[in-house]
C-alpha positions as a printed Julia matrix, in Angstrom:
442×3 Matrix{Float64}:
 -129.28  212.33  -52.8
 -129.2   213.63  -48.95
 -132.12  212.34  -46.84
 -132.86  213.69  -43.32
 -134.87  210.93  -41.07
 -137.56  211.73  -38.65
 -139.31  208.85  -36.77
 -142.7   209.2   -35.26
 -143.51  209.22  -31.47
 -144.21  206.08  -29.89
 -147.51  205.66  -27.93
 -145.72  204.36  -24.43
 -143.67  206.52  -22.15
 -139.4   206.64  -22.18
 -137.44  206.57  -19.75
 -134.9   208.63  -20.99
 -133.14  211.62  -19.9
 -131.54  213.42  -22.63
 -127.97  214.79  -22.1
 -127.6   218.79  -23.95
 -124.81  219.93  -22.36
 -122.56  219.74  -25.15
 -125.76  220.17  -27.73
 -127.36  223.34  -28.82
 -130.84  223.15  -29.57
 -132.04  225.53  -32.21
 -134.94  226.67  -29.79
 -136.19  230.13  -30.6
 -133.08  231.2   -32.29
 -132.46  231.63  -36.02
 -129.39  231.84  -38.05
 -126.89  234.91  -38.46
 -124.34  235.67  -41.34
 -121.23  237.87  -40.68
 -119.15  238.63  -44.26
 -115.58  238.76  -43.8
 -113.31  240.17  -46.62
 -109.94  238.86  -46.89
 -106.92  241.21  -47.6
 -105.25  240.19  -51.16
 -101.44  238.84  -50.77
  -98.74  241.04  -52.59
  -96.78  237.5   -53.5
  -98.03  234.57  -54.66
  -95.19  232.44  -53.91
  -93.19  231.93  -50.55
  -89.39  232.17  -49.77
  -89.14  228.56  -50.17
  -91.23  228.37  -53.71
  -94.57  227.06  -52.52
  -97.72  229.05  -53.08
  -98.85  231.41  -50.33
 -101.88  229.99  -48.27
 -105.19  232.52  -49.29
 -106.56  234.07  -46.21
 -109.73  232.87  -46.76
 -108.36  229.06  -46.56
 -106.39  230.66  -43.28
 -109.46  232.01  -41.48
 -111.24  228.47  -42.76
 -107.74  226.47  -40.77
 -108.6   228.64  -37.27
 -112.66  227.95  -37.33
 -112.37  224.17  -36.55
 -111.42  225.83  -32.67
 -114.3   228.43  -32.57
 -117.1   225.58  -34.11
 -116.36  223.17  -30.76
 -116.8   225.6   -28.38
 -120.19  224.91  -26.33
 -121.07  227.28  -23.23
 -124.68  228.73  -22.4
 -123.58  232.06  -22.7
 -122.14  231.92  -25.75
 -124.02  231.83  -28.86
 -122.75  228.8   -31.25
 -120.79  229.01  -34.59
 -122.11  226.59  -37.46
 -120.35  226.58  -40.23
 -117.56  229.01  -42.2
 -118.51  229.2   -45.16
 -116.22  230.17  -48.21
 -117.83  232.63  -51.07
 -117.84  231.35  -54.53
 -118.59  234.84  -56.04
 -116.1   236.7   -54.23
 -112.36  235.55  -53.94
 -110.9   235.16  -50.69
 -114.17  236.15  -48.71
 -116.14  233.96  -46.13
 -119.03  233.77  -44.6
 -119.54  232.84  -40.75
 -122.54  231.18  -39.76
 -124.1   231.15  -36.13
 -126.88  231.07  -33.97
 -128.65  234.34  -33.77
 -131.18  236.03  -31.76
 -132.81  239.28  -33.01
 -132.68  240.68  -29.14
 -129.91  242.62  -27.91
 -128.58  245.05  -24.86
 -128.87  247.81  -27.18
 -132.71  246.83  -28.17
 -133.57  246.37  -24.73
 -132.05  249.39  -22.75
 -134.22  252.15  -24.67
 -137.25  250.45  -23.27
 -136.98  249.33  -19.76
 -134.15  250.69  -17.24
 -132.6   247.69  -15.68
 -132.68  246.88  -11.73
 -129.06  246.01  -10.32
 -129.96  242.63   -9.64
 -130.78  242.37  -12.98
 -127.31  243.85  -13.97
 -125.65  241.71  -11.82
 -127.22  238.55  -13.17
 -126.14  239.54  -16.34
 -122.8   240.27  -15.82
 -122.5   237.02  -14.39
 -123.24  235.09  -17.66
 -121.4   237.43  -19.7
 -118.38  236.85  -17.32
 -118.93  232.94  -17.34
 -119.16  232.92  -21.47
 -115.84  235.15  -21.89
 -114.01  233.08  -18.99
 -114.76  230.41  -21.25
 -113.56  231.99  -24.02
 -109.96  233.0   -22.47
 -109.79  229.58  -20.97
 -109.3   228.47  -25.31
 -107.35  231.18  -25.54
 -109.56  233.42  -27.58
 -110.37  237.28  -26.94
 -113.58  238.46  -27.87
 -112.58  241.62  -29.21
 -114.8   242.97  -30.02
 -117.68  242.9   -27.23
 -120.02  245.33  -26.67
 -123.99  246.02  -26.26
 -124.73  244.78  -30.07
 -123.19  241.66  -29.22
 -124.66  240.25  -26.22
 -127.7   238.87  -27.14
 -130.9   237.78  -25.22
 -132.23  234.62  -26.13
 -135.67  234.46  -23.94
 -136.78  234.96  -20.61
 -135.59  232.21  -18.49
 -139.08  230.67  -15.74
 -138.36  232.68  -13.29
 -138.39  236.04  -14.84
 -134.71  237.05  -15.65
 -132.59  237.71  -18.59
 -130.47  235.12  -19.87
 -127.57  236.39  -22.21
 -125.72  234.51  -24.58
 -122.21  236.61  -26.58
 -121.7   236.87  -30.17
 -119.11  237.28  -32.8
 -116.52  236.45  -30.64
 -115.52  234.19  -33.69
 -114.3   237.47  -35.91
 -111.33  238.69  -33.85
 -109.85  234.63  -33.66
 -110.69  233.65  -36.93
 -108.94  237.0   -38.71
 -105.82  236.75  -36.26
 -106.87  240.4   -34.59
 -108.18  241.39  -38.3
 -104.61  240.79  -40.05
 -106.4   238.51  -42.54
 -109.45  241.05  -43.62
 -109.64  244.51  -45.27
 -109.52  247.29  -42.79
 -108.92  244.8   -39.63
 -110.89  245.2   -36.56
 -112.83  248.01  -36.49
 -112.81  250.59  -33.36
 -115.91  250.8   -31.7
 -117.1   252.59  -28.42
 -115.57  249.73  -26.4
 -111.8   250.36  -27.56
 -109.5   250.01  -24.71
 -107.1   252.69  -23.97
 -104.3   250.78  -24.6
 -105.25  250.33  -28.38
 -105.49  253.77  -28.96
 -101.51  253.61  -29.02
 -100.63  252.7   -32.31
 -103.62  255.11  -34.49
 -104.62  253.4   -37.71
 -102.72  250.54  -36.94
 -104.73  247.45  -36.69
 -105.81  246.88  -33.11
 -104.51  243.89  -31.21
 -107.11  241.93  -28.61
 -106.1   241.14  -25.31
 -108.27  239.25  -22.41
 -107.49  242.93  -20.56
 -109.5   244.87  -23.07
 -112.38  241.87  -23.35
 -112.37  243.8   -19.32
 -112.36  246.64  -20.47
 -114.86  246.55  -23.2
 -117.02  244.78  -20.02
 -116.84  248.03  -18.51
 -118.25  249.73  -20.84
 -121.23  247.8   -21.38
 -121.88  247.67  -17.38
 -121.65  251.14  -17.96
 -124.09  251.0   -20.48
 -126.67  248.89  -18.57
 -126.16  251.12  -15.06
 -126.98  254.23  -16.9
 -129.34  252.96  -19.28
 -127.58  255.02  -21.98
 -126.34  254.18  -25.04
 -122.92  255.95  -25.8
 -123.26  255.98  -29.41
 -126.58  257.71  -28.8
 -124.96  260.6   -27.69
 -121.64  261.09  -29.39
 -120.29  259.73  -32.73
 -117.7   257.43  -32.13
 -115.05  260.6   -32.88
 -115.97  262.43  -30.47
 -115.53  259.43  -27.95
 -112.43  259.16  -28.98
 -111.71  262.4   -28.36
 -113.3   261.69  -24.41
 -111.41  259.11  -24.08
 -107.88  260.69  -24.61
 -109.06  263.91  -22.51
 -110.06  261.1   -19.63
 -106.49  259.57  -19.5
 -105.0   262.99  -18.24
 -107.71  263.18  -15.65
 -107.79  259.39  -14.09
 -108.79  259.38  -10.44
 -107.63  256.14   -8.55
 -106.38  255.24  -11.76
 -109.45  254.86  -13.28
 -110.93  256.55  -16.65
 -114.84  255.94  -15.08
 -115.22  259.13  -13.22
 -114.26  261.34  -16.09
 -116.5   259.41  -18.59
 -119.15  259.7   -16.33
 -118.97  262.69  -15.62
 -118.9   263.63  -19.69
 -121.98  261.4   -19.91
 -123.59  262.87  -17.51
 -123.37  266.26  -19.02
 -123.8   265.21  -22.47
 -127.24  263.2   -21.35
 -130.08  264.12  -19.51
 -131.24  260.72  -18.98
 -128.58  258.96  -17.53
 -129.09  257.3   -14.38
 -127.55  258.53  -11.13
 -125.27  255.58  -10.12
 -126.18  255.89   -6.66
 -129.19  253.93   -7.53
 -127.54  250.76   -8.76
 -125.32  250.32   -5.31
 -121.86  250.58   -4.54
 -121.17  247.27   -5.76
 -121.71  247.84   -9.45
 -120.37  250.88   -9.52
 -117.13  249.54   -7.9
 -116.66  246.83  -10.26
 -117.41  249.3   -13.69
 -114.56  251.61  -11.86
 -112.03  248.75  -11.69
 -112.89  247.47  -15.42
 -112.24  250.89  -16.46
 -109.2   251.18  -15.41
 -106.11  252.98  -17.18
 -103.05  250.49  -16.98
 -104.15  246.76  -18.07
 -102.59  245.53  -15.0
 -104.91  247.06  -12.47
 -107.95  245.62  -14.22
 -109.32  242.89  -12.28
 -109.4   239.44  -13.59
 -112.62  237.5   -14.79
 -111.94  235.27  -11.91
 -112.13  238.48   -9.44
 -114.96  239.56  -11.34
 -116.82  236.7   -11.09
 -116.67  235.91   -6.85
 -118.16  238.92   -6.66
 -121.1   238.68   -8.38
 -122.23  235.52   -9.07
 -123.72  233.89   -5.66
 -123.96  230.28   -6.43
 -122.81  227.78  -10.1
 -125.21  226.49  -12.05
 -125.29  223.11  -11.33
 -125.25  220.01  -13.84
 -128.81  219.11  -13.82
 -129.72  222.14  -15.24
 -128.23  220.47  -18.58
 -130.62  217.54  -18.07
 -134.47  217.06  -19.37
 -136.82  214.51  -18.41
 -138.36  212.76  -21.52
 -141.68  213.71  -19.42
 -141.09  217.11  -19.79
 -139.85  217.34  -23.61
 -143.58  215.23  -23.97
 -145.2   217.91  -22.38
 -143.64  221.03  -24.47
 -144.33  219.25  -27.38
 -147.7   218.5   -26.86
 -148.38  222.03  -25.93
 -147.22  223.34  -29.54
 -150.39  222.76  -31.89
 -148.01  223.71  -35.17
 -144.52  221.65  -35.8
 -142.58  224.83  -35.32
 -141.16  222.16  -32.27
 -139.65  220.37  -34.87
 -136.93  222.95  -35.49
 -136.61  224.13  -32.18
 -136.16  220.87  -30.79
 -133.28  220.23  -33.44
 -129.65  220.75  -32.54
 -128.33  224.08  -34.49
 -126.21  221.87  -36.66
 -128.83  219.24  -37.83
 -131.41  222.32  -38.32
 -128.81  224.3   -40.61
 -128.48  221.11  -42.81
 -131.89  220.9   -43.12
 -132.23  224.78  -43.67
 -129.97  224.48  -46.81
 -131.4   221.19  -47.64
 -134.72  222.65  -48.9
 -132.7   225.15  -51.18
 -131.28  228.44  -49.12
 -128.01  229.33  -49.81
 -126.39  231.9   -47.41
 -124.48  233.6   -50.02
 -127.07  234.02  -52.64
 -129.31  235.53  -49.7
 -126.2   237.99  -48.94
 -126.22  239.17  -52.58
 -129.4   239.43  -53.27
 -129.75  241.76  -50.48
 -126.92  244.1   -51.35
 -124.25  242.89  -48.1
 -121.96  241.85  -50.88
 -122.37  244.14  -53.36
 -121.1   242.28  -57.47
 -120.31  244.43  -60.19
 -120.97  243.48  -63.87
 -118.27  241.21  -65.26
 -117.55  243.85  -67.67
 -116.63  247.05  -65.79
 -114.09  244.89  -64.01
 -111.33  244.25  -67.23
 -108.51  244.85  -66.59
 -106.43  247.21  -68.53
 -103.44  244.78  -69.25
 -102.82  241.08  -68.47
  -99.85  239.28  -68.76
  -98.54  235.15  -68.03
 -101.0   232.75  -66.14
 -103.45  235.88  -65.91
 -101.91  238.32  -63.59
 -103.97  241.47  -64.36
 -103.03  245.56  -64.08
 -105.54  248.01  -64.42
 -108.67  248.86  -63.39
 -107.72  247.52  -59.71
 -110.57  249.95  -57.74
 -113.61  248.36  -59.92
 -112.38  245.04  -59.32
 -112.64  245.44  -55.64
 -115.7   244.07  -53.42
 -117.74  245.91  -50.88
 -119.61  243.89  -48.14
 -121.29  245.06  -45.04
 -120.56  244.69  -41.94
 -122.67  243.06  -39.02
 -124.77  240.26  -38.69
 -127.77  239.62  -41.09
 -130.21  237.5   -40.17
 -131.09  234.36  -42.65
 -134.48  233.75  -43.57
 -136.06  230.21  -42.59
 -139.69  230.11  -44.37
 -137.8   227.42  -46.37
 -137.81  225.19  -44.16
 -140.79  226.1   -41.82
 -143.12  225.43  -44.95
 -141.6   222.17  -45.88
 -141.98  221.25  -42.14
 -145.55  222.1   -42.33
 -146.53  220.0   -45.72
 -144.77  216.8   -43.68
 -148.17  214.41  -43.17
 -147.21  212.92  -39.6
 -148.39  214.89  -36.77
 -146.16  213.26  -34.38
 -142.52  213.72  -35.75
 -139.12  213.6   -33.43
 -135.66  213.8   -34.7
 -134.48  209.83  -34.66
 -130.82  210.44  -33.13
 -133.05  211.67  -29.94
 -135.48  208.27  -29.37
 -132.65  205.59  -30.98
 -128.87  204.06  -30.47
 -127.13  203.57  -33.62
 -127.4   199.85  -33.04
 -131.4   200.43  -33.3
 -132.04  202.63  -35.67
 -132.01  199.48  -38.4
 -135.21  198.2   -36.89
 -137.35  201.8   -37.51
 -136.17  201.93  -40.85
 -139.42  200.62  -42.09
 -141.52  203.8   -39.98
 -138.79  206.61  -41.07
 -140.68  210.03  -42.48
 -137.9   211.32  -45.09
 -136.93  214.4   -46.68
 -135.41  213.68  -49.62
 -133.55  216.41  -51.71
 -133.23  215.06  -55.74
 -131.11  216.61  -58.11
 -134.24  218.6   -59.83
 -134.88  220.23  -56.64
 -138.25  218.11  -56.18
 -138.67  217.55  -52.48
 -141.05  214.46  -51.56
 -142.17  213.4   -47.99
 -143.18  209.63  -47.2
């Protein structure tokens, strides 16, 4: 039995200030599934005798680093989860927002402030990263999402799937490896087919080509399929001025688009730090640090990570349904609770066709011989998933929130020390989860 504790607000006022700067509230977010395949080992044994480690239980060994990472512009990994239905497959789980860049550029044209502020957080979230040691890889106007709009009117930004390059080891441990996409770095392009290695110097790159993005207010998968870019982009390196690929990619978009904004619009500062990202040779790329003193003005400072007990009073009050409840939960303790009243991220996966199960049957194989190694029929026993993030359905748990009786519900690790909690026992509202799958409230 797994029960999940609420208590209920008490009548007089606390004095507490609640620390969130390692904590991730839910808030308006939801939860996001990415399917990663992993390859199938020739061996099954090592040089020295032992069994070779699956990739799946690899990828599973290198998550513990991405789940502990906490920054506000970076979107938070849950849990990894490891399929049951398909071998050596797992399933990431993070926070996800249904806004992107891409969603937002084909409807408004963004001012350079704007730009700038934005580039700011994404710089901030991937110095982060490189200060674990972790590339991104695989950044680019899909994953940068936009949570809400912060009180004063601008866009906050928060990066995703930075989690798939790390956890694969550059996508050595999945089918096909890391895919190329319109942010490929020149540098990449070196080895073909090979898979493609990450480097902090083409998470700069990649940077470029979103600012690009923004300043134009053109997608460049809008335009060209991503072979055709390709094609660009190796035309560009023979025609570099100053070293950098941005005037010849430009100039291709420009022709290729009518829409595209002039540059001249968004200042000389933008367009000098897109020209520098996009530069040819790794080495003349600036650094996030260089980046970063130019366009951020002033640090956040600490007391932004801070809220008044006051204030949480006053947000909750201001919510007549207990959708608060779940917002005001940290990701972690809302995910529990999300599978706790019966959703299971691979069964949603299947059920809408991102891992795609064929009948038992048509996968025999034609021959098998000692402790069932199997020839034969090796194409019908393979597994297709899709890639991307899907997003995971919550009306689980929004409709068991909603039959709870107490209007005036607050997670108990929030209002209560461990050495108190004994003495609300008495008041708790449960959710209980029995092994019929009967959920009660009290």
């Amino acid at each position: 039995m797994f029960i999940f504790g609420f208590v209920r607000l008490c009548p007089y006022r606390f004095a507490l200030e609640i620390v969130i700067a390692r904590m991730r509230l839910l808030g308006n977010a939801g939860f996001g599934a990415v399917v990663l395949l992993g390859i199938e080992e020739g061996r099954r044994t090592c040089a020295n005798g032992l069994p070779v480690i699956s990739s799946s239980i690899r990828m599973l060994g290198r998550f513990e680093k991405i789940r502990n990472i906490r920054h506000p512009s970076l979107c938070a990994y849950i849990e990894l989860v490891r399929c049951t239905l398909v071998p050596n497959a797992v399933i990431l789980i993070s926070e996800h927002h249904t806004s992107s860049i891409t969603s937002l550029l084909p409807t408004r044209s963004l001012a350079t402030e704007e730009i700038l502020h934005i580039t700011c957080q994404i710089v901030e979230g991937l110095a982060a990263l490189h200060k674990e040691g972790i590339c991104v890889g695989v950044l680019n106007s899909d994953s940068i999402l936009l949570p809400d709009v912060g009180s004063n009117g601008s866009l906050s930004v928060r990066i995703t799937q930075y989690a798939v390059s790390h956890v694969s080891k550059d996508g050595l441990d999945i089918h096909g490896g890391l895919p190329h996409s319109f942010s490929v770095a020149p540098e990449q392009l070196v080895n073909g087919s090979a898979p493609v290695e990450t480097t902090f110097k083409t998470d700069v790159w990649a940077l470029g080509i979103v600012l690009l993005e923004m300043a134009t207010g053109v997608l460049l998968r809008d335009i060209w399929s991503l072979k055709q870019y390709m094609t660009i982009l190796k035309c560009s390196m023979g025609r570099a001025e100053n070293g950098s690929l941005f005037a010849p990619i430009y100039k291709a978009l420009r022709s290729a688009s009518s829409n595209a904004r002039d540059l001249l619009a968004v200042g000389e500062k933008l367009t000098e730090i897109i020209e520098k990202c996009l530069s040819l040779l790794p080495s003349h790329r600036p650094t996030l640090g260089e980046i970063l003193s130019n366009v951020c003005e002033e640090k956040v400072t600490e007391s932004t990570y801070f809220e008044s007990m006051e204030c949480l009073s006053g947000r909750i009050a201001s919510n007549a349904c207990k959708d608060w409840v779940l917002r005001e939960m940290a990701v972690e303790d809302a995910f529990f609770l999300w599978r706790l009243c019966g959703s299971s991220a691979e069964a949603i996966l299947v059920k809408n066709n991102v891992i795609t199960l064929r009948h038992p049957v048509l996968t025999n194989p034609s021959i098998v011989v000692e402790d069932l190694r199997m020839f034969g029929n090796d194409e019908s026993r393979k597994f297709c998933v899709k890639s991307g993030v899907v997003t995971l359905p919550d009306k689980n748990v929004r409709e068991k929130l909603m039959s709870v009786p107490s209007m005036d519900i607050f997670l108990q690790s929030f209002l209560a020390t461990p050495d108190s909690i004994n003495s609300y026992d008495e008041d708790l509202s449960v959710i209980v989860k029995e092994k019929d799958m009967i959920y009660q409230a009290s």
